[in-house]
Amino acid sequence: MRKKVIAGNWKMYHSPNDTKEFFKEFNDLVKDTQNEVVICVPYIDVASALDATQGTNIKIGVQNLNHQKDGALTGDVSCKMVEDIGVKYSIIGHSERRQYHHETDDYINLKIKSAFEHHIIPILCVGESLLEREKGITKYKICSQIVLDLDGLTPEQAKNVIIAYEPIWAIGTGRTASSEDANQACKWIREEIGKLYGEEVANEIIIQYGGSVKPANAKELFTMSDIDGGLVGGASLKPQDFAQIVNYDK
Ligand code: PEP
């Protein structure tokens, strides 16, 4: 049985003070869950978030990394720095970074490899645009992202990647993929992983769904055969809403 991993993506919301307030309410609401809870916060919030979640079952992640050890890279943060502060997860290849920061699959692949060198679990986002869905090339798009983004990983590393299937048209739009469509896409990803890394890795790898997950649809999505939890943007900003999503099985 694969565990469920439910991750929040705060994007560029919540200040360090908001972070303290959030966890004051949130920690207690999820203390009894068996699901893995990760919240990926803006860099400025990492210290407050780590402090506010000490001794709890909540893990803190970041939303992006630079693959280089160090360098003249104004505004960037390296995997080594993230490891140093004790953060163990990072979103990599979110569609907003692919779109607004022109991140390519080759570049995302470098970040994933660097994350593993520094014991950081990548939450790799893949997904199709509305045009790609309408043209019937969803499977082609997400499988080619998987092949390129995971290129050169060992089976042991591949098993530890968390993949978030996030149809771009469903992110922040209020439109959710139907549970059948979301499950089908997660199955395609699992099959592709099977071809690349074998059945054991395919059976163990965590594949989340992301795209307008809310308290009202979390249970239907997360109980599908190939969906192992979710990556949640907007609905992870409010303690009550995100706790309801984490506790979808209560
Ligand atoms: C996301 O940021 O990855 C996301 C899925 O956002 P939302 O839940 O707001 O659609």
PDB file of C-alpha atoms in Angstrom, residues 44-227:
ATOM      1  CA  ILE A  44      11.515  33.983   3.370  1.00  0.00           C
ATOM      2  CA  ASP A  45       9.173  31.795   5.482  1.00  0.00           C
ATOM      3  CA  VAL A  46      11.409  28.723   5.852  1.00  0.00           C
ATOM      4  CA  ALA A  47      12.918  29.631   9.242  1.00  0.00           C
ATOM      5  CA  SER A  48       9.520  30.564  10.750  1.00  0.00           C
ATOM      6  CA  ALA A  49       7.901  27.432   9.298  1.00  0.00           C
ATOM      7  CA  LEU A  50      10.623  25.099  10.614  1.00  0.00           C
ATOM      8  CA  ASP A  51      10.398  26.731  14.012  1.00  0.00           C
ATOM      9  CA  ALA A  52       6.598  26.588  14.129  1.00  0.00           C
ATOM     10  CA  THR A  53       6.458  22.889  13.144  1.00  0.00           C
ATOM     11  CA  GLN A  54       9.229  21.537  15.364  1.00  0.00           C
ATOM     12  CA  GLY A  55       8.172  18.270  16.997  1.00  0.00           C
ATOM     13  CA  THR A  56       5.098  17.889  14.742  1.00  0.00           C
ATOM     14  CA  ASN A  57       4.317  15.514  11.860  1.00  0.00           C
ATOM     15  CA  ILE A  58       4.443  18.397   9.345  1.00  0.00           C
ATOM     16  CA  LYS A  59       7.348  18.611   6.881  1.00  0.00           C
ATOM     17  CA  ILE A  60       8.512  21.835   5.287  1.00  0.00           C
ATOM     18  CA  GLY A  61       9.569  22.150   1.651  1.00  0.00           C
ATOM     19  CA  VAL A  62      10.574  24.909  -0.757  1.00  0.00           C
ATOM     20  CA  GLN A  63       9.251  25.697  -4.221  1.00  0.00           C
ATOM     21  CA  ASN A  64      12.395  25.878  -6.332  1.00  0.00           C
ATOM     22  CA  LEU A  65      16.142  25.264  -6.193  1.00  0.00           C
ATOM     23  CA  ASN A  66      19.269  26.167  -8.097  1.00  0.00           C
ATOM     24  CA  HIS A  67      21.287  23.088  -9.089  1.00  0.00           C
ATOM     25  CA  GLN A  68      24.688  24.783  -8.764  1.00  0.00           C
ATOM     26  CA  LYS A  69      26.707  24.509  -5.565  1.00  0.00           C
ATOM     27  CA  ASP A  70      27.284  28.264  -5.359  1.00  0.00           C
ATOM     28  CA  GLY A  71      28.111  31.124  -7.679  1.00  0.00           C
ATOM     29  CA  ALA A  72      27.328  34.647  -8.843  1.00  0.00           C
ATOM     30  CA  LEU A  73      23.610  33.901  -9.185  1.00  0.00           C
ATOM     31  CA  THR A  74      21.730  36.838  -7.722  1.00  0.00           C
ATOM     32  CA  GLY A  75      18.514  35.855  -6.002  1.00  0.00           C
ATOM     33  CA  ASP A  76      19.024  32.084  -6.264  1.00  0.00           C
ATOM     34  CA  VAL A  77      19.264  29.462  -3.506  1.00  0.00           C
ATOM     35  CA  SER A  78      21.265  26.234  -3.903  1.00  0.00           C
ATOM     36  CA  CYS A  79      20.347  22.708  -2.855  1.00  0.00           C
ATOM     37  CA  LYS A  80      23.304  22.766  -0.477  1.00  0.00           C
ATOM     38  CA  MET A  81      21.830  25.783   1.338  1.00  0.00           C
ATOM     39  CA  VAL A  82      18.429  24.138   1.531  1.00  0.00           C
ATOM     40  CA  GLU A  83      19.978  20.956   2.911  1.00  0.00           C
ATOM     41  CA  ASP A  84      21.909  22.996   5.433  1.00  0.00           C
ATOM     42  CA  ILE A  85      18.784  24.529   6.965  1.00  0.00           C
ATOM     43  CA  GLY A  86      17.150  21.096   7.261  1.00  0.00           C
ATOM     44  CA  VAL A  87      14.529  21.218   4.491  1.00  0.00           C
ATOM     45  CA  LYS A  88      13.883  17.848   2.849  1.00  0.00           C
ATOM     46  CA  TYR A  89      11.441  18.580  -0.012  1.00  0.00           C
ATOM     47  CA  SER A  90      11.295  20.888  -2.991  1.00  0.00           C
ATOM     48  CA  ILE A  91       8.786  21.385  -5.764  1.00  0.00           C
ATOM     49  CA  ILE A  92      10.678  21.242  -9.061  1.00  0.00           C
ATOM     50  CA  GLY A  93       9.363  22.132 -12.514  1.00  0.00           C
ATOM     51  CA  HIS A  94       6.074  23.716 -11.451  1.00  0.00           C
ATOM     52  CA  SER A  95       4.228  24.934 -14.556  1.00  0.00           C
ATOM     53  CA  GLU A  96       4.460  28.531 -13.282  1.00  0.00           C
ATOM     54  CA  ARG A  97       8.259  28.246 -13.305  1.00  0.00           C
ATOM     55  CA  ARG A  98       8.251  26.503 -16.678  1.00  0.00           C
ATOM     56  CA  GLN A  99       6.049  29.298 -18.058  1.00  0.00           C
ATOM     57  CA  TYR A 100       7.300  32.484 -16.358  1.00  0.00           C
ATOM     58  CA  HIS A 101      10.943  31.515 -15.827  1.00  0.00           C
ATOM     59  CA  HIS A 102      11.354  29.527 -19.048  1.00  0.00           C
ATOM     60  CA  GLU A 103      12.561  26.404 -17.255  1.00  0.00           C
ATOM     61  CA  THR A 104      13.262  23.575 -19.697  1.00  0.00           C
ATOM     62  CA  ASP A 105      13.178  19.835 -19.083  1.00  0.00           C
ATOM     63  CA  ASP A 106      17.002  19.676 -19.282  1.00  0.00           C
ATOM     64  CA  TYR A 107      17.279  22.328 -16.594  1.00  0.00           C
ATOM     65  CA  ILE A 108      14.680  20.605 -14.426  1.00  0.00           C
ATOM     66  CA  ASN A 109      16.654  17.360 -14.788  1.00  0.00           C
ATOM     67  CA  LEU A 110      19.779  19.095 -13.418  1.00  0.00           C
ATOM     68  CA  LYS A 111      17.804  20.382 -10.431  1.00  0.00           C
ATOM     69  CA  ILE A 112      16.423  16.916  -9.659  1.00  0.00           C
ATOM     70  CA  LYS A 113      19.902  15.385  -9.725  1.00  0.00           C
ATOM     71  CA  SER A 114      21.285  18.127  -7.496  1.00  0.00           C
ATOM     72  CA  ALA A 115      18.360  17.713  -5.070  1.00  0.00           C
ATOM     73  CA  PHE A 116      19.220  14.019  -4.638  1.00  0.00           C
ATOM     74  CA  GLU A 117      22.883  14.848  -4.023  1.00  0.00           C
ATOM     75  CA  HIS A 118      21.648  16.942  -1.093  1.00  0.00           C
ATOM     76  CA  HIS A 119      19.036  14.512   0.272  1.00  0.00           C
ATOM     77  CA  ILE A 120      16.105  16.616  -0.872  1.00  0.00           C
ATOM     78  CA  ILE A 121      13.018  14.836  -2.228  1.00  0.00           C
ATOM     79  CA  PRO A 122      11.847  16.442  -5.479  1.00  0.00           C
ATOM     80  CA  ILE A 123       8.137  16.975  -6.051  1.00  0.00           C
ATOM     81  CA  LEU A 124       8.274  17.015  -9.846  1.00  0.00           C
ATOM     82  CA  CYS A 125       5.335  18.688 -11.606  1.00  0.00           C
ATOM     83  CA  VAL A 126       4.240  17.584 -15.060  1.00  0.00           C
ATOM     84  CA  GLY A 127       1.069  18.355 -16.991  1.00  0.00           C
ATOM     85  CA  GLU A 128      -0.511  19.395 -20.236  1.00  0.00           C
ATOM     86  CA  SER A 129      -1.934  22.733 -21.379  1.00  0.00           C
ATOM     87  CA  LEU A 130      -5.550  23.094 -22.465  1.00  0.00           C
ATOM     88  CA  LEU A 131      -4.476  23.156 -26.120  1.00  0.00           C
ATOM     89  CA  GLU A 132      -2.491  19.935 -25.678  1.00  0.00           C
ATOM     90  CA  ARG A 133      -5.485  18.266 -24.025  1.00  0.00           C
ATOM     91  CA  GLU A 134      -7.792  19.410 -26.817  1.00  0.00           C
ATOM     92  CA  LYS A 135      -5.343  18.089 -29.422  1.00  0.00           C
ATOM     93  CA  GLY A 136      -5.343  14.691 -27.699  1.00  0.00           C
ATOM     94  CA  ILE A 137      -1.639  14.728 -26.829  1.00  0.00           C
ATOM     95  CA  THR A 138      -1.896  14.670 -23.010  1.00  0.00           C
ATOM     96  CA  LYS A 139      -0.255  11.250 -22.705  1.00  0.00           C
ATOM     97  CA  TYR A 140       2.549  12.187 -25.101  1.00  0.00           C
ATOM     98  CA  LYS A 141       3.196  15.466 -23.238  1.00  0.00           C
ATOM     99  CA  ILE A 142       3.361  14.083 -19.721  1.00  0.00           C
ATOM    100  CA  CYS A 143       5.295  10.946 -20.680  1.00  0.00           C
ATOM    101  CA  SER A 144       7.919  12.954 -22.548  1.00  0.00           C
ATOM    102  CA  GLN A 145       8.303  15.242 -19.530  1.00  0.00           C
ATOM    103  CA  ILE A 146       8.832  12.156 -17.352  1.00  0.00           C
ATOM    104  CA  VAL A 147      11.473  10.723 -19.721  1.00  0.00           C
ATOM    105  CA  LEU A 148      13.418  13.995 -19.950  1.00  0.00           C
ATOM    106  CA  ASP A 149      13.070  15.210 -16.375  1.00  0.00           C
ATOM    107  CA  LEU A 150      14.113  11.886 -14.821  1.00  0.00           C
ATOM    108  CA  ASP A 151      16.866  11.117 -17.336  1.00  0.00           C
ATOM    109  CA  GLY A 152      19.904   9.456 -15.753  1.00  0.00           C
ATOM    110  CA  LEU A 153      18.391   8.762 -12.315  1.00  0.00           C
ATOM    111  CA  THR A 154      19.016   5.397 -10.677  1.00  0.00           C
ATOM    112  CA  PRO A 155      15.946   3.226  -9.917  1.00  0.00           C
ATOM    113  CA  GLU A 156      16.487   3.971  -6.210  1.00  0.00           C
ATOM    114  CA  GLN A 157      16.367   7.719  -6.904  1.00  0.00           C
ATOM    115  CA  ALA A 158      13.392   7.401  -9.263  1.00  0.00           C
ATOM    116  CA  LYS A 159      11.449   5.534  -6.553  1.00  0.00           C
ATOM    117  CA  ASN A 160      11.890   8.499  -4.240  1.00  0.00           C
ATOM    118  CA  VAL A 161      10.694  11.206  -6.607  1.00  0.00           C
ATOM    119  CA  ILE A 162       7.180  12.423  -5.888  1.00  0.00           C
ATOM    120  CA  ILE A 163       5.428  13.200  -9.150  1.00  0.00           C
ATOM    121  CA  ALA A 164       2.583  15.713  -9.216  1.00  0.00           C
ATOM    122  CA  TYR A 165       0.344  15.418 -12.258  1.00  0.00           C
ATOM    123  CA  GLU A 166      -0.931  18.971 -12.664  1.00  0.00           C
ATOM    124  CA  PRO A 167      -2.955  19.794 -15.784  1.00  0.00           C
ATOM    125  CA  ILE A 168      -2.047  23.435 -16.385  1.00  0.00           C
ATOM    126  CA  TRP A 169      -5.638  24.397 -17.191  1.00  0.00           C
ATOM    127  CA  ALA A 170      -6.729  23.231 -13.722  1.00  0.00           C
ATOM    128  CA  ILE A 171      -4.171  25.208 -11.668  1.00  0.00           C
ATOM    129  CA  GLY A 172      -5.682  28.146  -9.834  1.00  0.00           C
ATOM    130  CA  THR A 173      -8.683  28.196 -12.178  1.00  0.00           C
ATOM    131  CA  GLY A 174     -11.279  26.428 -10.046  1.00  0.00           C
ATOM    132  CA  ARG A 175     -11.556  23.803 -12.829  1.00  0.00           C
ATOM    133  CA  THR A 176     -10.629  20.351 -11.576  1.00  0.00           C
ATOM    134  CA  ALA A 177      -9.874  17.354 -13.788  1.00  0.00           C
ATOM    135  CA  SER A 178     -12.526  14.666 -13.369  1.00  0.00           C
ATOM    136  CA  SER A 179     -11.353  11.949 -11.009  1.00  0.00           C
ATOM    137  CA  GLU A 180     -11.352   9.476 -13.959  1.00  0.00           C
ATOM    138  CA  ASP A 181      -9.232  11.748 -16.182  1.00  0.00           C
ATOM    139  CA  ALA A 182      -6.828  12.533 -13.332  1.00  0.00           C
ATOM    140  CA  ASN A 183      -6.497   8.837 -12.515  1.00  0.00           C
ATOM    141  CA  GLN A 184      -5.931   7.941 -16.177  1.00  0.00           C
ATOM    142  CA  ALA A 185      -3.087  10.463 -16.425  1.00  0.00           C
ATOM    143  CA  CYS A 186      -1.513   9.132 -13.205  1.00  0.00           C
ATOM    144  CA  LYS A 187      -1.779   5.592 -14.667  1.00  0.00           C
ATOM    145  CA  TRP A 188       0.018   6.713 -17.842  1.00  0.00           C
ATOM    146  CA  ILE A 189       2.783   8.177 -15.693  1.00  0.00           C
ATOM    147  CA  ARG A 190       3.036   4.960 -13.670  1.00  0.00           C
ATOM    148  CA  GLU A 191       3.228   2.887 -16.858  1.00  0.00           C
ATOM    149  CA  GLU A 192       5.984   5.130 -18.221  1.00  0.00           C
ATOM    150  CA  ILE A 193       7.909   4.784 -14.958  1.00  0.00           C
ATOM    151  CA  GLY A 194       7.463   1.002 -15.275  1.00  0.00           C
ATOM    152  CA  LYS A 195       8.994   1.072 -18.760  1.00  0.00           C
ATOM    153  CA  LEU A 196      11.919   3.179 -17.577  1.00  0.00           C
ATOM    154  CA  TYR A 197      12.593   1.699 -14.145  1.00  0.00           C
ATOM    155  CA  GLY A 198      10.659  -1.557 -13.804  1.00  0.00           C
ATOM    156  CA  GLU A 199       7.507  -2.664 -12.039  1.00  0.00           C
ATOM    157  CA  GLU A 200       8.761  -2.363  -8.469  1.00  0.00           C
ATOM    158  CA  VAL A 201       9.580   1.327  -8.879  1.00  0.00           C
ATOM    159  CA  ALA A 202       6.278   1.919 -10.712  1.00  0.00           C
ATOM    160  CA  ASN A 203       4.313   0.323  -7.876  1.00  0.00           C
ATOM    161  CA  GLU A 204       6.096   2.294  -5.171  1.00  0.00           C
ATOM    162  CA  ILE A 205       6.412   5.764  -6.656  1.00  0.00           C
ATOM    163  CA  ILE A 206       4.038   8.411  -5.272  1.00  0.00           C
ATOM    164  CA  ILE A 207       1.964  10.188  -7.925  1.00  0.00           C
ATOM    165  CA  GLN A 208      -0.154  13.111  -6.768  1.00  0.00           C
ATOM    166  CA  TYR A 209      -2.868  15.060  -8.519  1.00  0.00           C
ATOM    167  CA  GLY A 210      -2.797  18.874  -8.413  1.00  0.00           C
ATOM    168  CA  GLY A 211      -5.198  21.444  -9.849  1.00  0.00           C
ATOM    169  CA  SER A 212      -7.947  23.147  -7.821  1.00  0.00           C
ATOM    170  CA  VAL A 213      -8.073  20.462  -5.120  1.00  0.00           C
ATOM    171  CA  LYS A 214     -10.476  21.607  -2.377  1.00  0.00           C
ATOM    172  CA  PRO A 215     -12.115  20.081   0.700  1.00  0.00           C
ATOM    173  CA  ALA A 216     -15.148  19.179  -1.442  1.00  0.00           C
ATOM    174  CA  ASN A 217     -13.278  17.103  -4.055  1.00  0.00           C
ATOM    175  CA  ALA A 218     -10.232  15.754  -2.166  1.00  0.00           C
ATOM    176  CA  LYS A 219     -11.820  12.463  -1.110  1.00  0.00           C
ATOM    177  CA  GLU A 220     -13.062  11.565  -4.584  1.00  0.00           C
ATOM    178  CA  LEU A 221      -9.649  12.294  -6.114  1.00  0.00           C
ATOM    179  CA  PHE A 222      -7.433  10.751  -3.433  1.00  0.00           C
ATOM    180  CA  THR A 223      -9.342   7.470  -3.309  1.00  0.00           C
ATOM    181  CA  MET A 224      -8.744   6.742  -6.997  1.00  0.00           C
ATOM    182  CA  SER A 225      -6.477   3.732  -7.640  1.00  0.00           C
ATOM    183  CA  ASP A 226      -3.425   5.620  -8.949  1.00  0.00           C
ATOM    184  CA  ILE A 227      -3.669   8.955  -7.121  1.00  0.00           C
TER     185      ILE A 227
END
